[in-house]
């Protein structure tokens, strides 16, 4: 039993990385009077093209952090449909009517990650929302970590590009690595070891303006099924902004060679089979894609969260959604410990539960999502894929589909159930998630086969 005292057992958290997970964690901690220092290596916030859609579980965390109203204001008002198309003839194979949940506050969120991070940063700096408890420092690159019984620290290289750098050691009670897939915090603990796989392709991501989408009646999200031209084409912003992503299955080319192949992919994938003078590309990023996970999310006083701990391929939008759930859970663990409602062992529970959930659900399902668009036979997949069969079944009953779209997912987990004395209601998702807490063992929900299939459907709906 943890002694109830008025003295908090720790006073400050150091967070490496001002990406979505780092800023969100800082905000959630500040809501409960826990100060944090956030160190970001770059001179500003990340503007690369990455996440654009976040399933219902992530939306619930955005709402809890007080971000949702601003995010909705910035995003497109409607995202009416998600479908899977065969590239060869553009045929729509399966479709989900997202307008069924357009009035639901916690429906899927659609907004470019760069804009979400800006909103998060604004909230962190707002005297009311960040409560003066969040110190974000740019041009602070973490290069190493250390710890003893009482504290943890990071070694930091400080200074702008081109300037002479100074070196500092910054301390806190705990260090959290939210520094993304190339995490220096993870490397300080595990070196290059990061079990998993890197896929044999390059992932091309671009913002595109093309009248042909509207002319051919395209809307929402369109998963494209084809071994040579798989990907996702989706409306993402105001003023006709679309995001076109595809995997180029030929490995080992230079960026210039991949860009030279782009017109061929666009001609095959976009409606109307346009030539380059018919569309405008505004911004491009090229990635390797991976599914990987560390051996442990916690080593002493140093913790890992989100992409620093695990990565998954982008088909299905699990990366940032899982990042939000990691830091939502970790915030609850720190809050419970800070308020003497839980002991430090709750941080071990975080590390075990979130890793188990990643391996059991996120890793497995994101690979299935990737295989569905890149490896399945486009001419038979509509009949053979178990997920498509379930979607078609659900499409027969709008109420059932609506329930599944908004359902609590098996990747959500309420850590406040480990508090010795539960607070009345610490956050908006508590009650919903508590409803599924029965039967959780070793941190991961156990399902019978049938229940497991249903949970998976829910997850796909939330994350498609
Ligand atoms: C093409 C693409 C599309 C995607 N689409 C989706 C999607 O639709 N939905 C979804 O949920 N997910 C998606 N993802 C995944 C999502 O973008 C990531 O999971 C998410 O950005 C992870 O957030 P993070 O805060 O953990 O890491 P990051 O976003 O990588 O942020 C890490 C931060 O740490 C900083 N940093 C790095 N090293 C250091 C250091 N040494 N010291 C200090 N700071 C450091 C970085 O500069 C950065 O600001 C996509 C990813 C890609 C590549």
XYZ file of C-alpha atoms and ligand atoms in Angstrom:
517
model
C 0.000 0.000 0.000
C 1.414 3.379 -0.957
C 1.577 5.928 1.857
C -0.593 8.975 1.176
C 1.519 12.075 1.775
C 1.207 15.594 0.498
C 4.783 15.650 -0.826
C 4.987 14.559 -4.448
C 7.642 11.868 -4.913
C 9.204 13.644 -7.899
C 9.294 17.159 -9.256
C 10.238 17.252 -12.961
C 10.174 15.143 -16.124
C 12.642 15.698 -18.954
C 11.245 14.888 -22.398
C 13.505 14.434 -25.431
C 11.709 15.517 -28.628
C 9.058 18.168 -29.356
C 7.102 15.990 -31.774
C 3.484 14.977 -31.180
C 4.292 12.522 -28.390
C 6.645 14.866 -26.505
C 4.362 17.913 -26.648
C 1.237 15.900 -25.839
C 2.922 14.302 -22.827
C 4.057 17.722 -21.585
C 0.508 19.103 -21.893
C -1.116 16.173 -20.100
C 1.428 16.422 -17.269
C 0.953 20.192 -16.942
C -2.798 19.663 -16.510
C -1.875 17.883 -13.257
C 0.818 20.304 -12.064
C 3.804 18.266 -13.228
C 6.516 20.460 -14.790
C 8.489 19.276 -17.789
C 11.487 20.330 -19.828
C 11.174 19.449 -23.535
C 14.355 19.386 -25.637
C 14.160 19.573 -29.431
C 17.178 19.178 -31.679
C 15.787 21.245 -34.557
C 15.446 25.039 -34.528
C 11.648 24.710 -34.973
C 8.783 22.255 -35.155
C 8.824 19.387 -37.676
C 7.129 20.205 -41.003
C 7.737 16.946 -42.892
C 4.775 15.204 -44.532
C 3.812 12.323 -42.299
C 0.618 11.517 -40.398
C -2.720 12.899 -41.567
C -5.399 10.742 -39.914
C -5.788 9.561 -36.351
C -8.290 6.961 -35.234
C -10.959 7.374 -32.563
C -8.614 6.348 -29.686
C -6.257 9.214 -30.576
C -9.168 11.642 -30.908
C -10.212 10.774 -27.356
C -6.723 11.742 -26.127
C -6.803 15.001 -28.150
C -10.094 15.816 -26.454
C -8.731 14.967 -23.026
C -5.710 17.231 -23.650
C -8.039 20.099 -24.612
C -6.761 20.135 -28.206
C -9.730 18.788 -30.115
C -11.678 22.008 -30.695
C -8.663 23.719 -32.291
C -7.841 20.633 -34.356
C -11.408 20.400 -35.683
C -11.364 24.103 -36.541
C -8.263 23.607 -38.695
C -9.347 20.391 -40.420
C -11.707 19.781 -43.344
C -15.312 19.680 -42.116
C -16.237 16.337 -43.671
C -14.477 13.084 -44.483
C -17.408 11.124 -45.899
C -15.917 7.814 -46.964
C -13.039 5.374 -46.871
C -12.746 2.861 -49.667
C -10.398 0.297 -51.177
C -9.874 0.473 -54.940
C -8.235 -1.785 -57.486
C -5.630 0.316 -59.311
C -5.933 -1.620 -62.590
C -9.455 -0.325 -63.325
C -10.128 2.137 -60.458
C -12.990 -0.087 -59.277
C -14.174 0.569 -55.711
C -14.096 -2.854 -54.005
C -15.257 -2.079 -50.472
C -16.424 1.140 -48.822
C -17.146 2.462 -45.341
C -19.619 5.310 -44.993
C -17.870 7.637 -42.534
C -20.770 10.102 -42.644
C -22.525 7.725 -40.212
C -20.335 9.146 -37.441
C -19.897 12.721 -38.671
C -21.824 14.090 -35.677
C -19.748 12.101 -33.144
C -17.314 14.288 -31.222
C -14.705 11.527 -31.017
C -14.820 10.511 -34.692
C -11.554 10.034 -36.581
C -9.371 13.148 -36.796
C -8.004 14.350 -40.161
C -5.261 16.988 -40.233
C -1.641 17.122 -41.351
C 0.708 16.325 -38.472
C 2.623 19.580 -38.982
C -0.548 21.533 -38.166
C -1.355 19.334 -35.162
C 2.109 19.895 -33.705
C 1.694 23.670 -34.148
C -1.572 23.522 -32.198
C 0.056 21.411 -29.471
C 2.959 23.835 -29.178
C 0.604 26.818 -28.972
C -1.250 25.106 -26.130
C 2.014 24.277 -24.340
C 3.031 27.946 -24.452
C -0.416 29.246 -23.466
C -0.218 30.450 -19.836
C -3.585 28.854 -19.022
C -3.233 25.574 -20.903
C 0.484 24.972 -20.304
C 0.205 26.709 -16.915
C 3.765 27.985 -17.203
C 4.987 24.462 -16.431
C 6.344 23.531 -19.873
C 9.795 24.702 -20.939
C 10.462 23.871 -24.620
C 14.039 24.463 -25.807
C 14.929 24.272 -29.497
C 18.461 23.671 -30.831
C 18.985 21.203 -27.964
C 20.119 17.874 -29.387
C 20.220 14.989 -26.928
C 23.375 12.947 -27.476
C 23.381 10.591 -24.487
C 21.729 9.679 -21.194
C 22.738 8.599 -17.713
C 21.159 7.895 -14.341
C 21.772 7.057 -10.701
C 19.415 6.076 -7.880
C 17.920 9.550 -7.487
C 17.845 11.111 -10.935
C 18.361 10.748 -14.660
C 20.057 13.108 -17.089
C 20.751 13.792 -20.730
C 23.880 15.058 -22.408
C 22.921 17.836 -24.805
C 24.566 19.660 -27.677
C 23.207 23.211 -27.645
C 23.383 25.759 -30.434
C 22.132 26.728 -33.864
C 23.374 25.152 -37.059
C 26.684 26.653 -38.147
C 27.411 28.003 -34.650
C 29.890 26.550 -32.228
C 28.015 24.159 -29.935
C 28.200 24.072 -26.169
C 27.651 20.891 -24.188
C 25.376 20.633 -21.174
C 24.099 17.989 -18.812
C 20.431 18.478 -17.870
C 18.838 16.517 -15.023
C 15.344 15.518 -13.931
C 13.672 12.788 -11.900
C 12.854 10.855 -15.075
C 13.848 11.111 -18.734
C 11.332 10.156 -21.426
C 12.556 9.513 -24.964
C 9.918 10.922 -27.334
C 12.579 11.589 -29.941
C 11.191 9.530 -32.783
C 12.395 6.581 -34.808
C 16.060 7.634 -34.770
C 15.863 8.156 -30.986
C 19.138 9.096 -29.311
C 17.616 8.061 -25.974
C 16.864 4.556 -27.305
C 20.347 4.307 -28.805
C 21.902 5.338 -25.497
C 20.167 2.311 -23.948
C 20.306 -0.270 -26.724
C 22.789 0.942 -29.340
C 21.644 -0.054 -32.845
C 19.542 -2.962 -31.555
C 15.881 -2.417 -32.480
C 14.257 -5.763 -33.290
C 11.934 -5.938 -36.289
C 12.024 -5.405 -40.019
C 12.552 -2.704 -42.645
C 10.401 -3.214 -45.758
C 11.966 -3.591 -49.174
C 10.550 -0.459 -50.786
C 10.622 3.334 -50.623
C 7.562 5.192 -49.441
C 6.771 8.321 -51.487
C 4.661 11.019 -49.835
C 3.437 14.171 -51.552
C 0.833 16.925 -51.243
C -1.005 17.223 -54.545
C -3.523 19.556 -56.192
C -5.451 17.911 -59.047
C -8.921 18.848 -60.313
C -9.394 15.290 -61.560
C -10.177 14.026 -58.049
C -13.343 16.137 -57.890
C -14.116 15.644 -61.601
C -14.132 11.867 -61.122
C -16.138 12.015 -57.877
C -13.356 10.941 -55.524
C -13.692 11.842 -51.840
C -12.263 10.878 -48.430
C -9.639 8.136 -48.255
C -8.872 5.728 -51.101
C -6.634 2.749 -50.358
C -5.069 1.601 -53.629
C -4.504 -2.131 -54.121
C -1.794 -3.172 -56.545
C 1.617 -4.852 -56.207
C 3.351 -2.043 -58.168
C 1.237 0.955 -57.159
C -0.113 0.364 -53.636
C -0.812 3.273 -51.306
C -3.362 5.752 -50.010
C -4.833 8.769 -51.799
C -6.867 11.021 -49.513
C -8.316 14.496 -49.272
C -6.455 16.199 -46.475
C -6.955 19.935 -46.429
C -8.790 23.019 -47.584
C -8.437 24.380 -51.126
C -8.296 20.998 -52.863
C -5.292 19.641 -50.974
C -4.841 15.879 -51.385
C -2.145 13.579 -50.038
C -0.877 10.917 -52.439
C 1.278 8.188 -50.891
C 2.573 5.053 -52.527
C 5.226 2.429 -52.049
C 7.710 2.053 -54.868
C 8.524 -1.654 -54.750
C 11.957 -1.319 -56.379
C 14.560 -1.034 -53.611
C 17.933 0.674 -53.763
C 17.390 3.586 -56.188
C 18.517 7.170 -55.605
C 15.933 9.805 -54.643
C 16.234 11.271 -58.159
C 15.486 7.870 -59.683
C 12.414 7.446 -57.461
C 11.191 10.922 -58.425
C 11.695 10.109 -62.114
C 9.366 7.113 -61.691
C 6.638 9.199 -60.051
C 4.722 10.181 -63.236
C 4.358 6.461 -64.029
C 2.859 5.762 -60.584
C 0.568 8.816 -60.753
C -0.691 7.888 -64.215
C -1.626 4.442 -62.964
C -3.148 5.502 -59.630
C -4.897 8.855 -60.082
C -8.375 9.024 -61.625
C -8.262 10.070 -65.283
C -4.638 8.830 -65.606
C -3.163 12.346 -65.789
C 0.142 13.567 -67.188
C 2.390 15.732 -64.971
C 1.108 19.023 -66.441
C -2.373 18.195 -65.126
C -1.479 18.177 -61.405
C 0.661 20.257 -59.061
C 2.875 18.691 -56.410
C 3.620 21.017 -53.542
C 5.811 19.092 -51.118
C 7.491 15.661 -51.183
C 9.139 13.425 -48.592
C 10.633 9.985 -49.135
C 10.879 7.362 -46.379
C 11.998 3.876 -45.518
C 9.278 2.062 -43.614
C 9.703 -0.332 -40.683
C 7.930 -2.416 -38.060
C 10.169 -2.517 -34.987
C 9.940 -2.567 -31.181
C 12.477 -2.272 -28.331
C 12.960 -4.997 -25.729
C 11.752 -2.766 -22.885
C 10.145 0.697 -22.707
C 11.863 1.374 -19.349
C 15.406 1.092 -18.069
C 15.598 2.481 -14.529
C 14.626 6.163 -14.660
C 14.669 6.351 -18.449
C 11.497 5.576 -20.398
C 10.656 5.346 -24.080
C 7.369 6.193 -25.782
C 5.874 6.299 -29.276
C 8.201 6.060 -32.310
C 11.269 6.082 -30.069
C 10.063 2.736 -28.719
C 8.307 1.240 -31.728
C 7.676 1.954 -35.384
C 5.094 0.637 -37.795
C 4.449 1.086 -41.492
C 1.945 3.870 -42.280
C -0.797 1.712 -43.880
C -3.680 2.052 -41.458
C -2.572 5.115 -39.520
C -1.370 3.351 -36.397
C 1.884 5.259 -35.729
C 0.742 8.539 -34.263
C -2.433 7.013 -32.857
C -0.310 4.564 -30.854
C 2.045 7.418 -29.933
C -0.915 9.304 -28.424
C -2.042 6.228 -26.489
C 1.479 5.618 -25.170
C 1.850 9.125 -23.792
C -1.760 9.287 -22.584
C -1.041 6.128 -20.574
C 2.374 7.288 -19.409
C 0.908 10.617 -18.281
C -1.665 8.739 -16.177
C 1.124 6.688 -14.598
C 3.180 9.772 -13.727
C 0.061 11.567 -12.445
C -0.942 8.643 -10.190
C 2.588 8.391 -8.825
C 2.899 12.179 -8.367
C -0.369 12.275 -6.437
C 0.700 9.307 -4.284
C -2.126 7.229 -5.670
C 0.345 4.715 -7.062
C 3.935 3.731 -6.418
C 6.792 3.903 -8.920
C 5.976 0.353 -10.039
C 3.135 1.816 -12.115
C 5.847 2.933 -14.547
C 6.850 -0.728 -14.975
C 3.205 -1.487 -15.730
C 3.231 1.215 -18.415
C 6.336 -0.302 -19.977
C 4.930 -3.821 -20.050
C 1.352 -3.052 -21.085
C 2.121 -0.639 -23.903
C 4.811 -2.945 -25.340
C 2.480 -5.961 -25.192
C -0.250 -3.979 -26.942
C 2.145 -2.868 -29.658
C 3.363 -6.393 -30.356
C 0.022 -8.141 -30.072
C -2.187 -5.692 -31.956
C -0.443 -2.764 -33.632
C 2.489 -4.615 -35.166
C 0.401 -7.523 -36.412
C -2.477 -5.445 -37.770
C -0.359 -2.819 -39.482
C 1.454 -5.595 -41.353
C -1.905 -7.089 -42.385
C -2.949 -3.645 -43.636
C 0.229 -3.367 -45.684
C -0.155 -6.852 -47.142
C -3.790 -6.203 -48.064
C -2.835 -3.356 -50.402
C 0.594 -4.525 -51.591
C 0.527 -8.321 -51.720
C -3.077 -9.457 -52.125
C -4.444 -10.366 -55.569
C -6.440 -7.240 -56.533
C -8.878 -9.366 -58.557
C -9.874 -11.703 -55.708
C -9.121 -9.780 -52.495
C -12.664 -8.396 -52.180
C -13.924 -11.954 -51.746
C -11.000 -13.537 -49.886
C -9.893 -10.944 -47.323
C -11.517 -11.618 -43.894
C -11.574 -7.911 -43.036
C -13.458 -7.054 -46.230
C -15.965 -9.812 -45.492
C -16.677 -8.276 -42.085
C -16.991 -4.747 -43.501
C -19.496 -5.993 -46.071
C -21.489 -7.664 -43.290
C -21.454 -4.488 -41.174
C -22.524 -2.420 -44.167
C -25.882 -4.209 -43.991
C -26.694 -2.566 -40.640
C -25.893 1.130 -40.165
C -26.330 1.027 -36.379
C -23.893 -1.870 -36.046
C -21.388 -0.117 -38.295
C -21.696 3.075 -36.273
C -21.084 1.187 -33.026
C -18.003 -0.454 -34.456
C -16.616 2.809 -35.779
C -16.780 4.404 -32.320
C -16.004 1.338 -30.185
C -13.344 1.308 -27.455
C -10.361 -0.415 -29.010
C -8.104 -3.131 -27.669
C -5.140 -0.769 -28.131
C -6.564 1.582 -25.462
C -5.725 0.878 -21.822
C -6.745 2.708 -18.658
C -3.785 2.875 -16.260
C -5.838 4.637 -13.576
C -7.213 1.183 -12.718
C -3.824 0.654 -11.018
C -4.237 3.603 -8.671
C -4.765 2.480 -5.064
C -7.631 4.833 -4.781
C -9.290 5.741 -8.046
C -10.018 9.413 -8.626
C -13.676 10.189 -9.331
C -13.030 10.874 -13.013
C -9.560 11.898 -14.083
C -10.353 12.170 -17.728
C -13.044 11.803 -20.266
C -12.109 8.339 -21.496
C -11.960 6.712 -18.062
C -15.488 5.429 -18.015
C -15.481 4.223 -21.564
C -12.215 2.383 -21.193
C -13.140 1.006 -17.785
C -15.985 -0.739 -19.485
C -13.485 -3.007 -21.183
C -11.144 -3.474 -18.257
C -12.617 -6.806 -17.206
C -10.587 -9.659 -18.510
C -7.408 -7.669 -18.995
C -4.533 -9.861 -17.934
C -0.839 -9.161 -18.211
C -1.718 -5.855 -19.734
C -3.365 -7.215 -22.844
C -7.003 -8.020 -23.376
C -7.664 -11.689 -23.920
C -10.346 -12.454 -26.472
C -11.918 -15.595 -27.697
C -11.313 -15.990 -31.429
C -14.632 -14.459 -32.251
C -14.181 -11.507 -29.905
C -10.677 -11.030 -31.260
C -11.994 -10.778 -34.793
C -14.560 -8.201 -33.722
C -11.966 -6.159 -31.856
C -9.824 -6.221 -34.946
C -12.681 -4.970 -37.049
C -13.198 -2.134 -34.621
C -9.566 -1.282 -34.777
C -9.442 -1.289 -38.530
C -12.453 0.963 -38.595
C -10.810 3.330 -36.209
C -7.510 3.200 -37.957
C -8.174 2.602 -41.616
C 4.574 8.955 -44.502
C 4.028 8.723 -43.131
C 2.659 8.769 -42.937
C 2.135 8.550 -41.668
N 0.782 8.593 -41.513
C 0.256 8.388 -40.294
C -1.149 8.542 -40.090
O -1.900 8.891 -41.004
N -1.632 8.320 -38.846
C -0.822 7.988 -37.794
O -1.340 7.785 -36.685
N 0.517 7.884 -37.954
C 1.085 8.089 -39.164
N 2.438 8.070 -39.315
C 3.309 7.876 -38.144
C 3.502 9.166 -37.323
O 3.912 10.250 -38.125
C 4.503 8.902 -36.222
O 4.127 7.734 -35.538
C 4.556 10.064 -35.236
O 5.056 11.211 -35.865
C 5.423 9.697 -34.038
O 5.513 10.787 -33.178
P 6.750 10.929 -32.176
O 6.506 12.157 -31.393
O 6.971 9.660 -31.466
O 8.028 11.090 -33.116
P 8.373 12.237 -34.149
O 7.151 12.753 -34.784
O 9.436 11.685 -35.019
O 8.969 13.402 -33.254
C 10.231 13.275 -32.644
C 10.799 14.647 -32.345
O 12.044 14.469 -31.653
C 13.037 15.289 -32.235
N 14.350 14.659 -32.025
C 14.879 13.613 -32.703
N 16.091 13.310 -32.216
C 16.332 14.184 -31.205
C 17.423 14.374 -30.313
N 18.518 13.611 -30.387
N 17.340 15.357 -29.391
C 16.238 16.150 -29.307
N 15.175 16.019 -30.143
C 15.227 15.043 -31.075
C 12.636 15.360 -33.706
O 13.224 16.475 -34.345
C 11.119 15.447 -33.608
O 10.676 16.768 -33.446
C 3.005 8.279 -40.578
C 4.379 8.252 -40.769
C 4.902 8.470 -42.034
C 6.392 8.446 -42.225
